[in-house]
Short mmCIF file of C-alpha atoms in Angstrom, two decimals:
data_model
loop_
_atom_site.label_atom_id
_atom_site.label_comp_id
_atom_site.label_asym_id
_atom_site.label_seq_id
_atom_site.Cartn_x
_atom_site.Cartn_y
_atom_site.Cartn_z
CA MET A 1 114.88 97.83 187.69
CA SER A 2 118.00 98.03 185.40
CA ILE A 3 116.85 98.43 181.76
CA ASP A 4 118.98 96.92 179.09
CA PRO A 5 119.89 99.78 176.73
CA ARG A 6 119.88 97.48 173.83
CA ILE A 7 116.40 96.48 174.27
CA MET A 8 115.32 100.13 174.79
CA LYS A 9 117.17 101.24 171.72
CA SER A 10 115.54 98.60 169.52
CA LEU A 11 111.96 99.42 170.87
CA LEU A 12 112.66 103.07 170.14
CA GLN A 13 114.00 102.34 166.74
CA LEU A 14 110.92 100.27 165.80
CA GLN A 15 108.67 103.04 167.20
CA MET A 16 110.40 105.66 165.00
CA LEU A 17 109.84 103.84 161.86
CA PRO A 18 107.49 105.57 159.52
CA SER A 19 103.80 104.84 159.93
CA LEU A 20 103.92 103.31 156.33
CA ASP A 21 106.70 101.55 154.65
CA LEU A 22 107.48 101.46 151.02
CA ASN A 23 105.09 98.53 150.56
CA GLY A 24 102.31 100.32 152.24
CA ASN A 25 102.45 98.30 155.36
CA GLU A 26 101.63 99.88 158.67
CA ASN A 27 104.13 100.12 161.50
CA VAL A 28 102.16 98.07 163.95
CA LEU A 29 103.95 99.49 166.99
CA SER A 30 102.64 102.92 166.16
CA THR A 31 99.18 102.14 164.75
CA THR A 32 97.89 99.07 166.53
CA THR A 33 96.03 99.89 169.62
CA GLY A 34 94.68 97.77 172.42
CA ALA A 35 91.34 97.95 174.19
CA ASP A 36 92.56 100.84 176.14
CA GLY A 37 93.71 102.84 173.10
CA SER A 38 97.29 102.39 173.86
CA SER A 39 99.74 101.63 171.06
CA MET A 40 101.56 98.37 170.61
CA PHE A 41 104.67 100.24 171.51
CA ASP A 42 103.26 101.28 174.75
CA THR A 43 102.15 97.88 175.55
CA LEU A 44 105.47 96.23 174.80
CA LEU A 45 107.25 98.91 176.79
CA GLN A 46 105.09 98.43 179.74
CA GLN A 47 105.32 94.74 179.73
CA TYR A 48 109.09 94.93 179.34
CA MET A 49 109.39 97.43 182.33
CA ALA A 50 107.26 95.06 184.37
CA GLY A 51 108.70 91.73 183.46
CA GLY A 52 112.16 92.00 184.96
CA THR A 53 113.46 89.18 182.59
CA GLY A 54 115.49 91.36 180.22
CA GLY A 55 112.76 92.26 177.86
CA VAL A 56 112.23 90.70 174.42
CA SER A 57 114.94 88.16 174.76
CA THR A 58 113.51 84.80 174.45
CA THR A 59 111.56 82.78 171.96
CA ASP A 60 108.65 82.44 174.34
CA GLU A 61 108.46 86.17 174.96
CA ARG A 62 108.63 87.01 171.21
CA SER A 63 105.89 84.50 170.55
CA ALA A 64 103.72 86.03 173.24
CA TYR A 65 104.24 89.46 171.70
CA ALA A 66 103.38 88.05 168.21
CA ASN A 67 100.07 86.76 169.54
CA MET A 68 99.20 90.27 170.41
CA MET A 69 99.70 91.60 166.85
CA PRO A 70 97.70 91.53 163.77
CA THR A 71 98.94 89.25 161.00
CA ASN A 72 99.38 91.92 158.51
CA GLY A 73 102.09 93.58 160.52
CA LEU A 74 103.73 90.50 162.08
CA ASN A 75 105.85 89.45 159.08
CA SER A 76 107.68 92.82 158.93
CA LEU A 77 108.08 93.20 162.64
CA MET A 78 109.16 89.75 163.81
CA PRO A 79 112.63 89.70 162.02
CA MET A 80 113.36 92.98 163.70
CA LEU A 81 112.33 91.52 167.19
CA SER A 82 114.42 88.39 166.47
CA SER A 83 117.45 90.43 165.65
CA MET A 84 117.55 92.00 169.18
CA ASN A 85 119.11 88.82 170.48
CA ALA A 86 121.58 88.39 167.57
CA GLN A 87 122.88 92.05 167.83
CA PRO A 88 125.92 92.29 170.09
CA ASP A 89 126.15 94.94 172.87
CA SER A 90 127.79 97.91 171.33
CA ASN A 91 129.59 98.36 174.60
CA SER A 92 130.98 94.87 174.77
CA GLY A 93 133.90 95.72 172.49
CA ASP A 94 136.09 93.26 170.62
CA SER A 95 139.21 91.51 171.74
CA ALA A 96 140.60 91.12 168.27
CA GLY A 97 142.83 94.12 168.47
CA TYR A 98 144.37 92.96 171.75
CA GLU A 99 144.73 89.27 171.11
CA ALA A 100 148.53 89.30 170.75
CA TRP A 101 149.03 91.16 174.12
CA ILE A 102 146.41 89.04 175.85
CA ASP A 103 148.07 85.73 174.62
CA GLN A 104 151.49 87.15 175.49
CA ALA A 105 150.44 88.04 179.05
CA ALA A 106 148.49 84.73 179.41
CA ALA A 107 151.59 82.56 178.47
CA LYS A 108 153.88 84.76 180.69
CA TYR A 109 151.67 84.44 183.85
CA GLY A 110 150.10 81.10 183.24
CA ILE A 111 146.54 82.43 183.01
CA ASP A 112 143.78 81.04 180.63
CA PRO A 113 143.46 83.80 177.88
CA THR A 114 139.71 83.44 177.93
CA LEU A 115 139.68 84.50 181.49
CA ILE A 116 141.66 87.65 180.70
CA LYS A 117 139.29 88.37 177.84
CA ALA A 118 136.33 87.92 180.13
CA VAL A 119 137.74 90.18 182.86
CA ILE A 120 138.39 92.88 180.24
CA HIS A 121 134.96 92.48 178.73
CA THR A 122 133.37 92.76 182.12
CA GLU A 123 135.56 95.45 183.43
CA SER A 124 135.68 97.98 180.50
CA GLY A 125 134.00 96.54 177.50
CA TYR A 126 137.29 96.71 175.73
CA ASP A 127 137.37 100.47 176.17
CA PRO A 128 141.14 101.39 176.67
CA ASN A 129 140.10 104.79 178.00
CA ALA A 130 137.56 103.58 180.48
CA GLN A 131 137.64 105.25 183.94
CA SER A 132 135.35 104.45 186.78
CA SER A 133 134.04 106.89 189.32
CA SER A 134 136.39 105.39 191.79
CA GLY A 135 139.40 106.06 189.62
CA ALA A 136 139.93 102.48 188.14
CA LYS A 137 141.52 102.92 184.68
CA GLY A 138 141.90 101.18 181.34
CA LEU A 139 140.94 97.81 179.92
CA MET A 140 141.31 95.80 183.30
CA GLN A 141 140.30 98.78 185.44
CA LEU A 142 143.51 99.22 187.57
CA MET A 143 143.61 101.59 190.52
CA ASP A 144 146.48 103.91 190.47
CA GLY A 145 148.14 102.41 193.61
CA THR A 146 147.68 98.89 192.27
CA ALA A 147 149.05 99.86 188.89
CA ARG A 148 152.25 101.38 190.36
CA GLY A 149 152.81 98.16 192.32
CA LEU A 150 152.38 96.20 189.22
CA GLY A 151 154.80 98.38 187.29
CA VAL A 152 152.23 100.05 185.11
CA ALA A 153 153.26 103.55 184.26
CA ASN A 154 150.16 104.43 182.16
CA SER A 155 146.96 102.48 182.74
CA PHE A 156 145.46 103.89 179.54
CA ASP A 157 148.17 102.03 177.56
CA PRO A 158 146.36 98.78 176.50
CA GLN A 159 149.69 96.63 176.50
CA GLN A 160 150.61 98.00 179.96
CA ASN A 161 147.26 97.48 181.39
CA ILE A 162 146.81 93.95 180.08
CA GLU A 163 150.27 93.07 181.36
CA GLY A 164 149.56 94.49 184.79
CA GLY A 165 146.09 93.23 185.16
CA THR A 166 147.05 89.65 184.14
CA LYS A 167 149.92 89.79 186.55
CA PHE A 168 147.53 90.86 189.44
CA LEU A 169 145.05 88.08 188.31
CA SER A 170 147.85 85.62 188.37
CA TYR A 171 148.81 86.54 191.88
CA LEU A 172 145.26 86.20 192.99
CA MET A 173 144.92 82.75 191.32
CA ARG A 174 148.12 81.63 193.21
CA LYS A 175 146.83 83.25 196.49
CA TYR A 176 143.60 81.26 196.31
CA GLY A 177 144.98 78.03 195.11
CA GLY A 178 143.53 78.26 191.55
CA ASN A 179 140.00 78.79 192.85
CA GLU A 180 138.82 81.07 190.07
CA GLU A 181 135.57 82.39 191.77
CA ALA A 182 137.53 83.28 194.93
CA ALA A 183 140.17 85.06 192.79
CA LEU A 184 137.62 86.97 190.82
CA ALA A 185 135.86 88.08 193.85
CA ALA A 186 139.22 89.44 195.21
CA TYR A 187 139.91 91.19 191.90
CA ASN A 188 136.71 93.03 192.33
CA ALA A 189 136.35 93.58 196.07
CA GLY A 190 140.11 93.26 197.04
CA PRO A 191 141.82 90.38 198.55
CA GLY A 192 141.64 91.84 202.06
CA ARG A 193 137.85 91.92 202.06
CA VAL A 194 137.61 88.42 200.57
CA ASP A 195 139.86 87.15 203.35
CA ARG A 196 137.88 88.85 205.99
CA ALA A 197 134.84 87.12 204.68
CA GLY A 198 136.49 83.75 205.27
CA ILE A 199 136.60 82.95 201.64
CA GLN A 200 139.70 80.88 200.29
CA THR A 201 138.00 78.57 197.81
CA ASP A 202 135.25 78.43 195.28
CA SER A 203 133.19 76.37 197.79
CA ASP A 204 133.68 79.13 200.28
CA PHE A 205 132.60 81.71 197.84
CA ARG A 206 129.41 79.97 197.06
CA SER A 207 128.48 79.44 200.76
CA LEU A 208 129.75 82.90 202.02
CA MET A 209 129.14 85.15 199.04
CA SER A 210 126.59 86.94 201.00
CA ARG A 211 129.32 88.53 203.19
CA LEU A 212 130.54 90.27 200.03
CA PRO A 213 128.90 93.25 198.22
CA ASP A 214 126.11 92.40 195.67
CA GLU A 215 128.23 94.10 193.12
CA THR A 216 131.00 91.53 193.76
CA GLN A 217 128.66 88.54 193.58
CA ARG A 218 127.26 89.84 190.21
CA TYR A 219 130.76 90.49 188.99
CA VAL A 220 131.92 86.89 189.43
CA THR A 221 128.83 85.63 187.69
CA LYS A 222 129.30 88.10 184.75
CA VAL A 223 132.96 87.10 184.32
CA LEU A 224 132.24 83.50 184.36
CA ASN A 225 129.46 83.74 181.80
CA ALA A 226 131.73 85.86 179.49
CA LYS A 227 134.50 83.39 179.85
CA SER A 228 132.10 80.73 178.72
CA GLY A 229 131.33 82.82 175.79
CA TYR A 230 134.98 83.18 174.71
CA SER A 231 135.50 79.37 175.35
CA ALA A 232 132.81 78.39 172.99
#
């Protein structure tokens, strides 16, 4: 199971709070015990590990945990649990510093700027120095050979990377007739692999995605979800 580091960090921060706050209230995660003697922290962590739904992330889940806690500690703990949802992922980055270059590339190559932002968000979390184990570099994670073909001399230069990545994305959108899901699959897995899978349209992608790596299937979903967030 993949553990969301934001949830783990929040649980650990709560566990590390002093056993008494300035008002004399106990830290219920440390002091409250169940029938088996386990602390509330242990219980929350075990349920999170077993749940597979992303941890303390929904109103129903927070309410369920609330019912397990004594009232005297609930008032101080619930705001912190609620804040887990509101806190942005520290790795997700911020597009603000790159807006001008994104808009410029979007206009030049006819690509929706929210799609560019979503690709950057998913590829690198807006870290211009990101480098994958396979050698992909920069904001839009360009491989060296691809970067050279796109005229990118330095993939760690944000402006060059956005220009090159958007140019490549534009090529893929044209190749697949504006079918976004097919183009995104090709951005991740390569157009050759997508073509061999028999995918040319979004409908093809949905029916034949099992022919592509799981990573690519997840990638397309992540980018589209991120795009929805930037479009809101």
